[in-house]
Coordinates of N, CA, C and O in Angstrom, one line a residue:
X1 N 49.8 64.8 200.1 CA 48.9 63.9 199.3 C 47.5 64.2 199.6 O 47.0 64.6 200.7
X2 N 46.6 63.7 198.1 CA 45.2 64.3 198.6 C 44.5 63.6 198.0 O 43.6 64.0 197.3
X3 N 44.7 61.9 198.4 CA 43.9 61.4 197.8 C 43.5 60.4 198.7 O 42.9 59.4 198.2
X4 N 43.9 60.4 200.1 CA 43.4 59.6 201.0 C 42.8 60.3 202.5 O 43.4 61.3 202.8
X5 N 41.7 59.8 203.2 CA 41.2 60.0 203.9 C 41.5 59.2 205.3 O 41.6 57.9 205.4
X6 N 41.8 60.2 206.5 CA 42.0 58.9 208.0 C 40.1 58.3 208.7 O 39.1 58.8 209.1
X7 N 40.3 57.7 208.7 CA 39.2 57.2 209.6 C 39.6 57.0 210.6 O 40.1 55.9 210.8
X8 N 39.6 58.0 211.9 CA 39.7 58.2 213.2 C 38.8 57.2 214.4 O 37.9 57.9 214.9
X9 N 38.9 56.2 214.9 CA 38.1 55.1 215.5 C 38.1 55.6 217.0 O 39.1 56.2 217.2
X10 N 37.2 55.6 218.1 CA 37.9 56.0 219.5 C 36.2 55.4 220.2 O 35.0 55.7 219.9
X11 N 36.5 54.8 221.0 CA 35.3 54.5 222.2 C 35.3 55.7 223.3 O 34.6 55.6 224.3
X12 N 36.2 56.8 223.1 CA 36.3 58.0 224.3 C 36.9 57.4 225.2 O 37.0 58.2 226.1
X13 N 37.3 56.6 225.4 CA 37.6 55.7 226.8 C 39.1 56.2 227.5 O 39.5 56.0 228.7
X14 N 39.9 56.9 226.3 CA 41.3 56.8 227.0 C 41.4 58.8 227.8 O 40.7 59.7 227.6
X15 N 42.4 58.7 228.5 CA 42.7 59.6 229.3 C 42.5 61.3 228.6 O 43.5 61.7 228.2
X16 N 41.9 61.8 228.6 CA 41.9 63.5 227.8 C 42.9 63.8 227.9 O 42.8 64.1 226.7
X17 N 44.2 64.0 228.2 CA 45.7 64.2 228.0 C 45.7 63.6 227.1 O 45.9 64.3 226.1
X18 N 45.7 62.3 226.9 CA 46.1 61.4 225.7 C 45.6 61.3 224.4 O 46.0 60.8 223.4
X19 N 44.5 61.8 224.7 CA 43.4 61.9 223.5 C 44.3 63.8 222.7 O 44.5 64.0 221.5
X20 N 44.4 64.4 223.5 CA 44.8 65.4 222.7 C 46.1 65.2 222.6 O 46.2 64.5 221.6
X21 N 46.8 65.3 223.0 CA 48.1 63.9 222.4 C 48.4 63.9 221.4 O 49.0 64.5 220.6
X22 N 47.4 62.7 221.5 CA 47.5 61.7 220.3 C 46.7 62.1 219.1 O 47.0 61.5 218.1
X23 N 45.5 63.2 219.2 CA 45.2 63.7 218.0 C 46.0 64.9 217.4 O 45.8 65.4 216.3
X24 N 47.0 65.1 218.4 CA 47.9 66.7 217.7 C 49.4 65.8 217.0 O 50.1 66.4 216.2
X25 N 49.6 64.9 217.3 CA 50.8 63.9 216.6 C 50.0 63.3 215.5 O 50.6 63.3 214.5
X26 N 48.8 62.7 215.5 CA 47.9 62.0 214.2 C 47.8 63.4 213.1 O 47.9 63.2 211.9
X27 N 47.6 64.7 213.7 CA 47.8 65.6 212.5 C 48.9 66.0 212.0 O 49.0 66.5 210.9
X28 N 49.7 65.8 212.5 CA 51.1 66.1 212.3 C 51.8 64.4 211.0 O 52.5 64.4 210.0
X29 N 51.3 63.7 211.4 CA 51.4 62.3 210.4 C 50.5 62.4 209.2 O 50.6 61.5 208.3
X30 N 50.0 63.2 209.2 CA 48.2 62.6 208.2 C 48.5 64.0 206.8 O 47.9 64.2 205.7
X31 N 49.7 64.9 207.4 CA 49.5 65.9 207.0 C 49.0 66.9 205.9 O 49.6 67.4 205.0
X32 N 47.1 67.0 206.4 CA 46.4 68.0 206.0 C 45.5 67.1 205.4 O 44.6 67.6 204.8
X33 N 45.7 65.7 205.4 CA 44.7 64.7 204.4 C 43.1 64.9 205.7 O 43.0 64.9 207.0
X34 N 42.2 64.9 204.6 CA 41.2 64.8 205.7 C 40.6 64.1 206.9 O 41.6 63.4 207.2
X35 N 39.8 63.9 207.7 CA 39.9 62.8 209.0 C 38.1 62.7 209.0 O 37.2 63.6 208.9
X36 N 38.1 61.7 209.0 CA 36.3 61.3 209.4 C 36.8 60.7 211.3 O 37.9 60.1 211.6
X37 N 36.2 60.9 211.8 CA 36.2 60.3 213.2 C 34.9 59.6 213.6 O 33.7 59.9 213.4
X38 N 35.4 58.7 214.0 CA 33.8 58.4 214.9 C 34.1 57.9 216.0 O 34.9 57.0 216.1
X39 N 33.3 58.5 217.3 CA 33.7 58.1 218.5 C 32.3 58.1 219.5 O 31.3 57.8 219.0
X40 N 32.3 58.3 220.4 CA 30.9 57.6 221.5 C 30.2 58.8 221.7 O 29.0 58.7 221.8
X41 N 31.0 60.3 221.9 CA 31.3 61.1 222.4 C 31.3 62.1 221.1 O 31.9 61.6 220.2
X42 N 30.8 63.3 220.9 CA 31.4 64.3 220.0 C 32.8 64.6 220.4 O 33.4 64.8 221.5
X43 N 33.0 64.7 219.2 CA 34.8 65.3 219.5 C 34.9 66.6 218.5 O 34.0 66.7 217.7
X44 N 35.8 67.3 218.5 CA 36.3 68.2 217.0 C 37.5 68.0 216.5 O 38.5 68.7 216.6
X45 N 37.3 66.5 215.7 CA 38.3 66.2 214.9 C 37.8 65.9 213.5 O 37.2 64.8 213.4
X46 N 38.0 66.5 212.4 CA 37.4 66.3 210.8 C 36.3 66.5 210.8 O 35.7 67.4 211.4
X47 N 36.0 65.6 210.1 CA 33.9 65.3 210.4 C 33.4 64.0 211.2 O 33.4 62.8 210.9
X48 N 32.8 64.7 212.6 CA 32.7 63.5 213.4 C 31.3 62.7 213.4 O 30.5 63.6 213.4
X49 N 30.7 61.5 213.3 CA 30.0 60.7 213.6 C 29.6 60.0 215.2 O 30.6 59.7 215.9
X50 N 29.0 59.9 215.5 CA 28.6 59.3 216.8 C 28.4 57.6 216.2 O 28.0 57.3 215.1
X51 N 28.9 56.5 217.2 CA 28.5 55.7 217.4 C 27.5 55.2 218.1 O 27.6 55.7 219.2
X52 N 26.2 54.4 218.1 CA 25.5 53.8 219.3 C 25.2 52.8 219.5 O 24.1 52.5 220.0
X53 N 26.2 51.9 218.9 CA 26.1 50.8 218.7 C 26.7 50.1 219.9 O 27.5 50.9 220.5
X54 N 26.5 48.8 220.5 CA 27.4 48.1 221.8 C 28.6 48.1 221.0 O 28.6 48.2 219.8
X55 N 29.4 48.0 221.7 CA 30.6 47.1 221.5 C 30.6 46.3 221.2 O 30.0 45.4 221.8
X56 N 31.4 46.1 219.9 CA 32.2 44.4 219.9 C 33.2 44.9 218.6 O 33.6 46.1 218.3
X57 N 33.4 43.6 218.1 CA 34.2 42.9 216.7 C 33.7 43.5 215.4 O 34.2 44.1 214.6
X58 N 32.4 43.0 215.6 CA 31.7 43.4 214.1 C 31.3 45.3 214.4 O 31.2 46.1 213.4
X59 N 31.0 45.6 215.3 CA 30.4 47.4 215.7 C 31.9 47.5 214.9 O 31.9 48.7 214.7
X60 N 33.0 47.1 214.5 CA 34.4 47.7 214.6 C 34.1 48.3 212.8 O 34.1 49.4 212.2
X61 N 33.9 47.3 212.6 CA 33.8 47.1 211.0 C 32.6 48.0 210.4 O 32.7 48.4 209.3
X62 N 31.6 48.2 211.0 CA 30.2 48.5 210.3 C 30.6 49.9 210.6 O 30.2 50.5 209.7
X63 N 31.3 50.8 211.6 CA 31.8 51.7 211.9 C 32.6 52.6 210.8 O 32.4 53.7 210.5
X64 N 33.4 51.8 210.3 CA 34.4 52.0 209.4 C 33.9 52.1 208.0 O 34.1 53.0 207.2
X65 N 33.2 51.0 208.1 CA 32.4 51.4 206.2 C 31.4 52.9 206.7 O 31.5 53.9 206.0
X66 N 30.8 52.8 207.6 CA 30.1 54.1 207.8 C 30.9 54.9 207.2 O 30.7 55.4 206.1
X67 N 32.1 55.0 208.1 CA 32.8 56.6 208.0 C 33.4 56.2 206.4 O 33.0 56.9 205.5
X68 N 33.9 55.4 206.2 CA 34.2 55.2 204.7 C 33.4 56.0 203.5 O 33.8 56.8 202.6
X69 N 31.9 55.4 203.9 CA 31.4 55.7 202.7 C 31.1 57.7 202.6 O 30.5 58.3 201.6
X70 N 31.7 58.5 204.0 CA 32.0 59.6 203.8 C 32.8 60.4 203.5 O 32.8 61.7 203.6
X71 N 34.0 59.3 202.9 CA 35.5 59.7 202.4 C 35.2 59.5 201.3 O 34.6 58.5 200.9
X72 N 35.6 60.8 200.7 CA 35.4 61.5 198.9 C 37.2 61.1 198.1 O 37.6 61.4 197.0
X73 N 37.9 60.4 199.0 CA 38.9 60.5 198.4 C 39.4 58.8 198.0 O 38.7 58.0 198.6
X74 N 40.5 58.2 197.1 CA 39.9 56.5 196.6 C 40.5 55.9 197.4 O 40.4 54.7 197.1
X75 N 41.1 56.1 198.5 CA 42.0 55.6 199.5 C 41.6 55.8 201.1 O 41.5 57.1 201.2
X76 N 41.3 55.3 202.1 CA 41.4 55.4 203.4 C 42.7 54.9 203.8 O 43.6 54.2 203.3
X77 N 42.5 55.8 205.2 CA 43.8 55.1 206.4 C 43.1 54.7 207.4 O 42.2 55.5 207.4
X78 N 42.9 53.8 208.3 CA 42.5 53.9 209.7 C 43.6 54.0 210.9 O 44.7 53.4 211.0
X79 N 43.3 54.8 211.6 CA 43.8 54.8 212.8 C 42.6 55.5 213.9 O 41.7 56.4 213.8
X80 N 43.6 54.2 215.3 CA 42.6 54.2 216.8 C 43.2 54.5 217.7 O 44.3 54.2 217.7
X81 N 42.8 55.1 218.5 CA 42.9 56.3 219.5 C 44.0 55.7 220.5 O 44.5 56.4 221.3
X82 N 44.6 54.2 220.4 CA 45.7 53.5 221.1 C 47.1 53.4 220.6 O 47.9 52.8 221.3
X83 N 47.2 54.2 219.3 CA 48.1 54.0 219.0 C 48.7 55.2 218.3 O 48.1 56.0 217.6
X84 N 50.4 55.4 218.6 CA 51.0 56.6 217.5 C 50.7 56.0 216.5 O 50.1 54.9 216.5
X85 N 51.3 56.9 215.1 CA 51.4 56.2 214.0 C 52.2 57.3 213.2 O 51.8 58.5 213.0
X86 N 53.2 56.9 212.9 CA 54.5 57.6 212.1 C 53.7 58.4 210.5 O 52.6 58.2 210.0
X87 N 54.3 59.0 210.2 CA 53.8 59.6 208.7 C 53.7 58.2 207.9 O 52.6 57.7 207.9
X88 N 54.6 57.8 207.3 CA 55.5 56.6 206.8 C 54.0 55.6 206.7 O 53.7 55.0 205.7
X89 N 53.2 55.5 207.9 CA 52.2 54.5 208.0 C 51.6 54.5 207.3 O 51.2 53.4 206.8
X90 N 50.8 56.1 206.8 CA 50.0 56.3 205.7 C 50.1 57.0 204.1 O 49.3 57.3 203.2
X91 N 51.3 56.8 204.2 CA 52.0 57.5 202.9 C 52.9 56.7 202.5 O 53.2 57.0 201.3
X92 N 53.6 55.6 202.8 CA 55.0 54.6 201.9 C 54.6 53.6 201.7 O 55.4 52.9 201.1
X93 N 53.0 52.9 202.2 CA 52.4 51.8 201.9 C 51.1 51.9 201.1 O 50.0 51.8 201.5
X94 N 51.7 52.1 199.7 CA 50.3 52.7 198.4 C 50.5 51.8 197.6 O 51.6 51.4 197.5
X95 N 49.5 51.3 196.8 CA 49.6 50.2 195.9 C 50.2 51.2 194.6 O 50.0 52.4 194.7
X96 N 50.7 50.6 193.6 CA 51.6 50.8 192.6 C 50.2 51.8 191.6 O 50.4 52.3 190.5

């Protein structure tokens, strides 16, 4: 599918084992759709953005439209650096 975009979220905070992990299983789910990332830290995953905003609730959201408004495709996914996520997550739940 090529009509949605992952928005990759990450404060850098979790373990470098887990981070490559978990971004070699997120490609393996997302399969080949593009990835915006934004995280604290450069990373090389899609096209990455820096955050420098503090933490909180709302940095979560203002983050997201960021990377949003750099996805060319009419659909986003999000996913964060805490969690697997099956294929199924971003592909069997599409509006009609």
């Amino acid at each position: 599918m090529n009509d949605i975009t992952i928005i990759f979220l990450t404060q850098n905070k979790v373990p470098e084992k887990w981070a490559q992990y978990h971004r070699e299983t997120l490609e393996k789910a997302i399969c080949g759709a593009p990835v915006v990332s934004v995280s604290r830290k450069p990373i090389d995953f899609g096209t990455n953005i820096i955050q420098t905003e503090p933490e909180s609730a709302v940095n979560i959201f203002w983050q997201t439209l960021r990377a949003a408004k750099i996805a060319s495709t009419p659909y986003i996914g999000i996913a964060e650096d805490d969690t697997l996520y099956p294929k199924e997550h971003f592909y069997n739940f599409r509006p009609p």
